[in-house]
CSV table of C-alpha atoms in Angstrom, one decimal:
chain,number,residue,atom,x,y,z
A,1,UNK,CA,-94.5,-29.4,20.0
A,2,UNK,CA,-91.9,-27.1,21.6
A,3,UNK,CA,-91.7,-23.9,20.4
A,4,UNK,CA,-88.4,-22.5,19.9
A,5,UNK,CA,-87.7,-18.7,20.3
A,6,UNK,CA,-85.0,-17.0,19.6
A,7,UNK,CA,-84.0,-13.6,21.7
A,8,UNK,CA,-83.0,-11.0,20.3
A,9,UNK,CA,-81.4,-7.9,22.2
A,10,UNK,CA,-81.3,-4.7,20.1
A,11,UNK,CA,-79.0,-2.9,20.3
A,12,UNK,CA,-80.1,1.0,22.0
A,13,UNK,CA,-79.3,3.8,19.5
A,14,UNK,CA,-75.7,5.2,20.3
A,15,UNK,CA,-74.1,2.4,22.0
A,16,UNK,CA,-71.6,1.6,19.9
A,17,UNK,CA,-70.6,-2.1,18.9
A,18,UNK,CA,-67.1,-3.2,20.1
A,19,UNK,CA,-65.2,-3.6,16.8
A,20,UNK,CA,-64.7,-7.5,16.2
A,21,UNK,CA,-60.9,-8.2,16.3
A,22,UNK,CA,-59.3,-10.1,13.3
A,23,UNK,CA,-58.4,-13.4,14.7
A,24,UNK,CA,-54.5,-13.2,13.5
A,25,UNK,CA,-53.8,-9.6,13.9
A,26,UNK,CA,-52.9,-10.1,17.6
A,27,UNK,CA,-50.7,-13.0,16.6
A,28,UNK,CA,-49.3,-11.2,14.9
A,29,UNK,CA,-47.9,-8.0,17.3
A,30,UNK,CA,-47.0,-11.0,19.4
A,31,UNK,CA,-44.6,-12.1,17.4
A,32,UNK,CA,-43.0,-9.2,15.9
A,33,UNK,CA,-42.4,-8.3,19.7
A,34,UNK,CA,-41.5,-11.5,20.3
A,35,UNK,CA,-38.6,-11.5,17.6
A,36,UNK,CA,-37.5,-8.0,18.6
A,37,UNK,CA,-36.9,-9.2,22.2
A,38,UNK,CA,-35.2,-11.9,20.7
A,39,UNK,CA,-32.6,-9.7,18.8
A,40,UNK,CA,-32.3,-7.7,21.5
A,41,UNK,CA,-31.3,-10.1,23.8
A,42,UNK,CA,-29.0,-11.9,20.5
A,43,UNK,CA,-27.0,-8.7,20.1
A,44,UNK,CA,-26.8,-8.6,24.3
A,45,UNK,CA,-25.1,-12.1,24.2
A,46,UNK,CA,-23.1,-11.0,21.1
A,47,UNK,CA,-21.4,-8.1,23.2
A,48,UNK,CA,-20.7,-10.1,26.5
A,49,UNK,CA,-19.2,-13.5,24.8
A,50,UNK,CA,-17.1,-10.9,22.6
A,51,UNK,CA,-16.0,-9.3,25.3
A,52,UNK,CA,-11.8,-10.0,26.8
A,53,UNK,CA,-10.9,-13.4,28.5
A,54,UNK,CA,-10.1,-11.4,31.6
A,55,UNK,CA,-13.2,-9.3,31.9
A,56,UNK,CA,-15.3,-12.7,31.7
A,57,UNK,CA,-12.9,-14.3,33.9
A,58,UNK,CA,-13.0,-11.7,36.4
A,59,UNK,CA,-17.2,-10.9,36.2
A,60,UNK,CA,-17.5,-15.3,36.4
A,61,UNK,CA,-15.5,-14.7,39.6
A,62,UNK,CA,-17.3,-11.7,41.2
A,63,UNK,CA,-20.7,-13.9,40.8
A,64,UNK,CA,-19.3,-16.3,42.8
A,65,UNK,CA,-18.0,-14.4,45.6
A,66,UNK,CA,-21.6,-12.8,45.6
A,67,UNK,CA,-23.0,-15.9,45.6
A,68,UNK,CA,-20.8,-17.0,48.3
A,69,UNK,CA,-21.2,-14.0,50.5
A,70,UNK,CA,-25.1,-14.5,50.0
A,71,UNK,CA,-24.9,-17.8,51.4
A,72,UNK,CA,-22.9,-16.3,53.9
A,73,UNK,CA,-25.6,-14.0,55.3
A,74,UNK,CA,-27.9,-16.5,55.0
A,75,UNK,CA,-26.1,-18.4,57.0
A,76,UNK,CA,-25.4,-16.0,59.3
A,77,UNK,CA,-29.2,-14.8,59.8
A,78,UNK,CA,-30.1,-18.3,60.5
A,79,UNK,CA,-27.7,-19.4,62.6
A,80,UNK,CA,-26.2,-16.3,64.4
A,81,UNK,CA,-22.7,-16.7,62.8
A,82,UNK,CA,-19.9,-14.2,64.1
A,83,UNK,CA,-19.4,-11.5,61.8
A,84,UNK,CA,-15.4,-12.3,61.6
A,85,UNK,CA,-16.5,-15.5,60.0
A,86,UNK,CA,-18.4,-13.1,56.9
A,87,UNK,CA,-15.2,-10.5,57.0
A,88,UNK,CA,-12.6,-13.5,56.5
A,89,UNK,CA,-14.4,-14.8,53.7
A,90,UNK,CA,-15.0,-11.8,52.1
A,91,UNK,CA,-11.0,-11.2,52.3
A,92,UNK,CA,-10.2,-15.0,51.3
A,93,UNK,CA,-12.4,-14.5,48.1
A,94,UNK,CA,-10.9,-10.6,46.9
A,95,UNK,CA,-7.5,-12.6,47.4
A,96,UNK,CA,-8.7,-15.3,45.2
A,97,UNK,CA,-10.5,-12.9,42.6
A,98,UNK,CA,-7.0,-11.1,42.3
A,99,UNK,CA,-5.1,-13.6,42.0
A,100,UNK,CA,-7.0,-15.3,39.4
A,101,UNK,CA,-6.9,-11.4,37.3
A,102,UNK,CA,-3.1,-11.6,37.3
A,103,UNK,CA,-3.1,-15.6,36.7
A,104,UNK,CA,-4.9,-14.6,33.3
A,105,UNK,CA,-3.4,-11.8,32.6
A,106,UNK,CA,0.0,-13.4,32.9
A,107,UNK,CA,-0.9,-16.5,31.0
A,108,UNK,CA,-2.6,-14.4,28.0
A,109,UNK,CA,0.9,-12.2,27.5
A,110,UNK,CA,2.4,-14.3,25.2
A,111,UNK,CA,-1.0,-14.3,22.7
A,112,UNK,CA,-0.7,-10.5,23.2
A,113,UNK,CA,3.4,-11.0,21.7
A,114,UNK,CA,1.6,-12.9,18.9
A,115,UNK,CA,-0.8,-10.1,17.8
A,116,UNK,CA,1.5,-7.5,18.2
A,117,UNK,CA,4.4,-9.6,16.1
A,118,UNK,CA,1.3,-9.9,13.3
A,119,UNK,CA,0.2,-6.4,13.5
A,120,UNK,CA,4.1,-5.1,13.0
A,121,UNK,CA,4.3,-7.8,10.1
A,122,UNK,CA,1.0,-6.4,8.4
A,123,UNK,CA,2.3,-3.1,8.4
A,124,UNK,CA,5.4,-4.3,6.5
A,125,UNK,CA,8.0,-5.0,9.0
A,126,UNK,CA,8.7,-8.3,8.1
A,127,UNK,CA,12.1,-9.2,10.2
A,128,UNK,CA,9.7,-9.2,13.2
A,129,UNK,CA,10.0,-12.1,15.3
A,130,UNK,CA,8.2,-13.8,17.7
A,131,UNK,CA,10.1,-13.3,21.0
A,132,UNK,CA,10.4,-16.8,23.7
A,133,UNK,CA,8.0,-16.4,26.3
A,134,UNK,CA,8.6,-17.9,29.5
A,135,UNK,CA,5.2,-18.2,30.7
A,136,UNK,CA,4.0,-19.3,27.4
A,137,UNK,CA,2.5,-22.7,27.5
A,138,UNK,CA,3.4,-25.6,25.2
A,139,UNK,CA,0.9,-25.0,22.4
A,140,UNK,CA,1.5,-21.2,22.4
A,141,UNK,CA,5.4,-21.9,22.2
A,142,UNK,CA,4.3,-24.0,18.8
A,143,UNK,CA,2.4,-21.0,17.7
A,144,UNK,CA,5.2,-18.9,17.5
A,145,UNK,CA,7.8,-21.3,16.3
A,146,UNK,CA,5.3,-21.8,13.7
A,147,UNK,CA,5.2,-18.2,12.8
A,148,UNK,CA,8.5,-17.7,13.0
A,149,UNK,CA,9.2,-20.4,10.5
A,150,UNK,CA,6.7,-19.3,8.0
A,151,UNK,CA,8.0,-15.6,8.7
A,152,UNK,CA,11.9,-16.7,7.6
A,153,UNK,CA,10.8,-18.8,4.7
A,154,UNK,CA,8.9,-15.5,3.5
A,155,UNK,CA,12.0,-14.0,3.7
A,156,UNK,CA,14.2,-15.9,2.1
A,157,UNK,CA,11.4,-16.2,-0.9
A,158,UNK,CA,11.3,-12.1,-1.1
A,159,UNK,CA,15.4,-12.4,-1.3
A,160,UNK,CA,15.2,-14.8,-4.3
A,161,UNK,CA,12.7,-12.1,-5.5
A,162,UNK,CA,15.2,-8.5,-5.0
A,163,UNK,CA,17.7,-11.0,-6.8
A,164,UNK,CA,15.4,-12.3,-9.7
A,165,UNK,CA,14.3,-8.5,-10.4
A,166,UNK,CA,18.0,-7.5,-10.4
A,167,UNK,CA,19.2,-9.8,-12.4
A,168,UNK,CA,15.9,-8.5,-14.6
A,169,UNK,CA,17.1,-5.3,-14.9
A,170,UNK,CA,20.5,-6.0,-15.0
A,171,UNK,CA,19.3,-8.2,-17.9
A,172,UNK,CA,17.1,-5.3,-19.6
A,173,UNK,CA,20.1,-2.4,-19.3
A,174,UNK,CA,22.2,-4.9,-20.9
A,175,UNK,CA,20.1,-5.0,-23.9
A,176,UNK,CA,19.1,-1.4,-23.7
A,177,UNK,CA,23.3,-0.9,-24.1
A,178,UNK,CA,23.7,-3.3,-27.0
A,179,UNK,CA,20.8,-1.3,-28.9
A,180,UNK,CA,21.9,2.0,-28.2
A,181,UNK,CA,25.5,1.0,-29.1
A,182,UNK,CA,24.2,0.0,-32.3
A,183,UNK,CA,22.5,2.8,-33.2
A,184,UNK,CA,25.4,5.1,-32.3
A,185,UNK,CA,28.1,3.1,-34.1
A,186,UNK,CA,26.5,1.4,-36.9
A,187,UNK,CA,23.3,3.2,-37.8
A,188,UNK,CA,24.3,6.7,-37.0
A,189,UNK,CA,27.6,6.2,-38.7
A,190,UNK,CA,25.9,5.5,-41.9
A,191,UNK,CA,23.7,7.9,-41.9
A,192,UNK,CA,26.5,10.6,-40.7
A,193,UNK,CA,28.6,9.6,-44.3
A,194,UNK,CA,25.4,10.2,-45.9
A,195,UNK,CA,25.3,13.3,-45.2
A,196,UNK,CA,28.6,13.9,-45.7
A,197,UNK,CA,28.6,12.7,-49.5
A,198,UNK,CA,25.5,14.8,-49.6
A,199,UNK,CA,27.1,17.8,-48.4
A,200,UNK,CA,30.3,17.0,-50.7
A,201,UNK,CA,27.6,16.8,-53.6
A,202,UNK,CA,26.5,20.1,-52.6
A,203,UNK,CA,29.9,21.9,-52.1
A,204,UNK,CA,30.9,20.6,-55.7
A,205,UNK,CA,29.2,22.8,-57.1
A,206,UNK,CA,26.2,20.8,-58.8
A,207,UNK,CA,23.5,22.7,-61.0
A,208,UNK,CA,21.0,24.9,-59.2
A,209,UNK,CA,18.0,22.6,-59.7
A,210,UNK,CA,19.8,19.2,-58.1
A,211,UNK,CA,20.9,22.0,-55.1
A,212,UNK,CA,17.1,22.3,-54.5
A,213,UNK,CA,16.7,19.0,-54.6
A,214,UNK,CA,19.5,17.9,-52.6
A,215,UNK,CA,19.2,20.6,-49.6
A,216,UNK,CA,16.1,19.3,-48.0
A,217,UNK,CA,17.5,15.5,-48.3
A,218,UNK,CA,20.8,16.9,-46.4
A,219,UNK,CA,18.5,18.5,-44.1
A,220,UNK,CA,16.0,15.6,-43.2
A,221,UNK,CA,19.5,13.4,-42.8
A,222,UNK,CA,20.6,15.7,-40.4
A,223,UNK,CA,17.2,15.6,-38.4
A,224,UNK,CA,17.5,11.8,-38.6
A,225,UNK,CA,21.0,11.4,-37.1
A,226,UNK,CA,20.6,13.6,-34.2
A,227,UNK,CA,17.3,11.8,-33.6
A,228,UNK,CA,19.4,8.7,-33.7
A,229,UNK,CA,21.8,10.5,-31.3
A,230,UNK,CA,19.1,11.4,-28.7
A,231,UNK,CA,17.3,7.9,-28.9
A,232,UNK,CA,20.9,6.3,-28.3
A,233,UNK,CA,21.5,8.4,-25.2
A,234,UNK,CA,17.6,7.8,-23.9
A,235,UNK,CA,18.0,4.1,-24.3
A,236,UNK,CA,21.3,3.8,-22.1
A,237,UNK,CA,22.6,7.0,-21.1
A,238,UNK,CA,26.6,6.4,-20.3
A,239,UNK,CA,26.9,9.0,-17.4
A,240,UNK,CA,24.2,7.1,-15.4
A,241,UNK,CA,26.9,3.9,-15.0
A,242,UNK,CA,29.9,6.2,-15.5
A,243,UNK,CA,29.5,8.9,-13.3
A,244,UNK,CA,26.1,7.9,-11.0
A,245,UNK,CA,22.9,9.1,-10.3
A,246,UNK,CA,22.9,12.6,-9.6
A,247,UNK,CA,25.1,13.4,-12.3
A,248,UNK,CA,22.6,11.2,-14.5
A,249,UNK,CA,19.9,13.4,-13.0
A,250,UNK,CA,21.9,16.6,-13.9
A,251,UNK,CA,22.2,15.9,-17.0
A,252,UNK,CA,18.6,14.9,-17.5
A,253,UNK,CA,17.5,18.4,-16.6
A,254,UNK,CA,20.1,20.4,-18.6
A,255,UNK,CA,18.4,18.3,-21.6
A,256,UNK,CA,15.0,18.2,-21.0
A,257,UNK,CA,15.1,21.9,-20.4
A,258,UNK,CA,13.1,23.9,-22.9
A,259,UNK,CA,12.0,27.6,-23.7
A,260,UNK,CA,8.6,27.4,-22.0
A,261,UNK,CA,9.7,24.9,-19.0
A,262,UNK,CA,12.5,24.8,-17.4
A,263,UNK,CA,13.6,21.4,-15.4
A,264,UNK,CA,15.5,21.9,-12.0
A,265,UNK,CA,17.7,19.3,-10.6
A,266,UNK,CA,18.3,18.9,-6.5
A,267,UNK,CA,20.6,16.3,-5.2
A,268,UNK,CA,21.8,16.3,-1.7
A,269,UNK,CA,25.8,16.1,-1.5
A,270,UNK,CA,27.3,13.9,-1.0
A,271,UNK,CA,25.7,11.0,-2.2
A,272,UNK,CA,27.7,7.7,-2.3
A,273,UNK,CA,26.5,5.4,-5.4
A,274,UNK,CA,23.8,3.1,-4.9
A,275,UNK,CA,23.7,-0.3,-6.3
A,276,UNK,CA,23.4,-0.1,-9.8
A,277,UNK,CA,19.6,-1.5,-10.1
A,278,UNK,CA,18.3,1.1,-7.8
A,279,UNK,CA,20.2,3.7,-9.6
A,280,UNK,CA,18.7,2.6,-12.5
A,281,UNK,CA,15.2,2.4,-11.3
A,282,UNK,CA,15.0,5.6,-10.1
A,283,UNK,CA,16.5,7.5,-13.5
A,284,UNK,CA,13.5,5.7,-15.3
A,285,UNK,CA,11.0,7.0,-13.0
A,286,UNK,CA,13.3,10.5,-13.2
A,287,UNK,CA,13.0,10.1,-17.1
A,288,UNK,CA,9.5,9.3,-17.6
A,289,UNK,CA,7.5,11.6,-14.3
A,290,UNK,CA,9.8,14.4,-16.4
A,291,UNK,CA,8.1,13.1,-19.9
A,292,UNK,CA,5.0,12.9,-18.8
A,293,UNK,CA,4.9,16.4,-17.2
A,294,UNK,CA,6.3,18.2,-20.3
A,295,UNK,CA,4.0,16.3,-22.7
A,296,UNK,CA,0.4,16.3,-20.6
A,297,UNK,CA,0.6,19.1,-17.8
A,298,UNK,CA,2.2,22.4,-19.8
A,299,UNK,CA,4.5,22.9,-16.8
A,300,UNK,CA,6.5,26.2,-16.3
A,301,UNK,CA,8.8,24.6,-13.9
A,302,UNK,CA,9.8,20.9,-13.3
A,303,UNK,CA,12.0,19.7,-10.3
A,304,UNK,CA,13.9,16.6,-9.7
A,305,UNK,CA,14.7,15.9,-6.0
A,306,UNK,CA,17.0,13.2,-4.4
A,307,UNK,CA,17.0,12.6,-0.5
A,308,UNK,CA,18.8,10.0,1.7
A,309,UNK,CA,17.2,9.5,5.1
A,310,UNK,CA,18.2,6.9,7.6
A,311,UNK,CA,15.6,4.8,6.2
A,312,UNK,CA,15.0,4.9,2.6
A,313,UNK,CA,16.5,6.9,-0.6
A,314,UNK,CA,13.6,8.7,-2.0
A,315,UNK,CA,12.8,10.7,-5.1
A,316,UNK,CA,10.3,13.7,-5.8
A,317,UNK,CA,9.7,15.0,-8.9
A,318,UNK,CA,6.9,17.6,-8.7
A,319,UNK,CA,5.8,19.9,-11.2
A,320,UNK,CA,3.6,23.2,-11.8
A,321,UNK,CA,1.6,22.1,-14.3
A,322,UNK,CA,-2.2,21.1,-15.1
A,323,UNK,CA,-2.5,17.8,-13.1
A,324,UNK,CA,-5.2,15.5,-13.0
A,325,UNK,CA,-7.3,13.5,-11.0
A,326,UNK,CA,-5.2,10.9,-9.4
A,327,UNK,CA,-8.4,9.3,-8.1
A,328,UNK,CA,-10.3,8.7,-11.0
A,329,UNK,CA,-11.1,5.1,-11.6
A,330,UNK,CA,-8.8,3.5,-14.2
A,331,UNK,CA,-6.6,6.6,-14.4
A,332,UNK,CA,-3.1,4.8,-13.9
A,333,UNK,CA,-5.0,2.0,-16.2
A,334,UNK,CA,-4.9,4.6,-19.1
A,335,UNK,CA,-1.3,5.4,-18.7
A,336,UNK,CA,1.5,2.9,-19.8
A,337,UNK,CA,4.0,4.6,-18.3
A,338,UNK,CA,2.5,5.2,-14.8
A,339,UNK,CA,2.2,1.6,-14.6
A,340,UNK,CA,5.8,1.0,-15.8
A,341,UNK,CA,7.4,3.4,-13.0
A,342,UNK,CA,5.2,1.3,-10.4
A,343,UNK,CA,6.4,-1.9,-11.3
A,344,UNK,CA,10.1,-0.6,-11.8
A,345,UNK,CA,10.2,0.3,-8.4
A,346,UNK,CA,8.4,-2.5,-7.1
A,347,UNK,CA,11.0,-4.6,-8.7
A,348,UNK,CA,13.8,-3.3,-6.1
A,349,UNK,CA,10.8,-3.8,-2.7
A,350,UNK,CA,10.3,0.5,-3.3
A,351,UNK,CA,6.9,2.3,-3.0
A,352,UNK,CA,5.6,5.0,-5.8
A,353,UNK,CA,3.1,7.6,-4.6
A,354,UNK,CA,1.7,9.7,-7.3
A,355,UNK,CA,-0.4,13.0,-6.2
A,356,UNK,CA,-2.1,15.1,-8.4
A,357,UNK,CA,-5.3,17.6,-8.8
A,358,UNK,CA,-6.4,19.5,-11.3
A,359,UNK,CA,-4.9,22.9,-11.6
A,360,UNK,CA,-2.4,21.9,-8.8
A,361,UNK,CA,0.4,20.5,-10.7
A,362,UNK,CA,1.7,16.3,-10.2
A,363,UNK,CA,4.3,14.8,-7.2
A,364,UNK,CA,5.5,11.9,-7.9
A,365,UNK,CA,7.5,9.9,-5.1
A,366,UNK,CA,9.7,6.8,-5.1
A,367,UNK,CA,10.9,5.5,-2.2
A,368,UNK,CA,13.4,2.3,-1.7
A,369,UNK,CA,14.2,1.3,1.9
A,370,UNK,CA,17.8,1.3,2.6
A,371,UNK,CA,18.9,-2.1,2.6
A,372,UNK,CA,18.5,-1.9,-0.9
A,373,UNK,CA,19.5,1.9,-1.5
């Protein structure tokens, strides 16, 4: 019977075992190595495809001429070719590179009219047009007709929009005039005769107790039809269609002037009349920036600027008061009337820019282009 014996080898004291390596841990840094060199050469590829038609056309055509000219000198160390031969290709293929550059760069221009047609429309300039190319090939000519199509139905949609919100505010002046007109010669009438009769009653010599009585109800009618007065005039002030805007905006400062704050008035002379919507739209955003500044910002001074530019009619009325933070979240949410002066002037294609900080006072700026000023 074969005996079996196993060896054993020990192990001399301080000779250190060679640590046993898991079985997956250098799987492991292989593949996150792996998958780095893999983004890395991703985000390579990302950056070269994205890079301009011209500088791929024109690094596509440098390989080949260096593939050409190394064939060349293969060539030529093999066989002995003349050097001529080498410089005449060389020449032949910088003549082709070049010409293949301004081949591209020709044929691309009318994509580069497109972008810069969109990039003008973006910013707001929408009568941009996309101008005939002559080198422009048959799909990019479709392209631009296309554009240009989609570019004057736009504009005749925003049209039927200036002439909807006219008639809207045409439509809302209108009523504004029949209400104030009403108050001023029905309801303030009556209330003027009553206090007529009550001062009659009162000159006629009535006992001293009904006197008591009756002074305080004379009084409080008084209060009541110049209230009626004031709201007539704030609903549809006459000089604003009578006279025009900067005498409207006069007018608004002499009354909104008080002890503690006093309300200038700045319009450039002269100043022809602008159609009546605009006019209109900017005394609302006069009358309520002015409101707002007396009732929330304790102002000591209020101005109400009008400019004309070649461009656009604008409107500034700043004040010195408390202001506010005009970035907070929500803030124009909390305020009707911010949101009422925006969409006023939106109405007639203007822009409103309101500033303000606190402790710096408020600017509030309306702007409508001139072919509707």
């Amino acid at each position: 019977m074969a005996a079996i014996h196993e060896t054993v080898r020990a192990v001399p004291a301080g000779e250190a075992r060679a640590p046993e390596r898991a079985p997956g841990r250098g799987r492991a840094a292989g593949t996150r190595f792996g998958g780095g060199r893999r983004r890395l050469v991703n985000r390579l590829a990302t950056r070269v495809l994205r890079t301009p038609l011209t500088v791929k056309l024109l690094g596509a055509n440098l390989l080949i001429a260096a593939a050409a000219l190394g064939a060349a000198l293969t060539i030529e160390r093999r066989d002995g070719a003349h050097p001529e031969l080498l410089w005449l290709l060389a020449g032949a293929l910088a003549v082709a590179l070049v010409g293949n550059v301004m081949l591209v760069t020709v044929a691309l221009r009318p994509l580069r009219t497109l972008i810069d047609a969109a990039e003008r429309v973006r910013a707001g300039e929408l009568e941009t047009r996309v101008s005939p190319s002559r080198v422009a090939d048959r799909e990019l000519v479709r392209l631009g007709s296309t554009m240009n199509s989609l570019l004057d139905e736009l504009g005749a949609e925003r049209e039927r929009l200036r002439e909807l919100a006219a008639e809207v505010i045409s439509a809302g002046d209108t009523e504004r005039e029949r209400i104030a007109r009403e108050l001023h010669d029905s309801t303030a009438q009556r209330v003027a005769a009553l206090v007529l009769h009550l001062g009659a009653v009162l000159n006629d010599g009535a006992n001293e107790r009904l006197r008591e009585r009756l002074a305080p109800a004379k009084q409080l009618a008084d209060d009541v039809l110049e209230e009626l007065r004031t709201l007539a005039h704030v609903m549809h002030p006459r000089v604003l269609h009578d006279l025009g805007l900067p005498h409207a905006l006069d007018a608004l400062a002499r009354e909104t002037t008080t002890a503690g704050c006093v309300v200038e008035a700045d319009v450039e002379a002269p100043l022809s009349r602008l159609p009546i919507e605009v006019e209109s739209v900017f005394y609302r955003v006069a009358q309520e920036a002015v409101s707002n500044a007396l009732r929330h910002g304790q102002p000591t001074t209020v101005r109400v600027l009008l400019r004309r530019s070649p461009a656009a009619t604008t409107l500034i009325v700043e004040d010195d008061g408390r202001g506010f933070d005009s970035t907070a979240p929500q803030r124009e949410r909390e305020h009707l009337g911010m949101f009422t002066m925006r969409e006023r002037v939106a109405l007639v294609d203007g822009s409103l820019e309101i500033t303000s900080a606190p402790g710096e006072g408020t600017l509030v700026r309306a702007s409508v282009p001139l072919r509707r000023a």
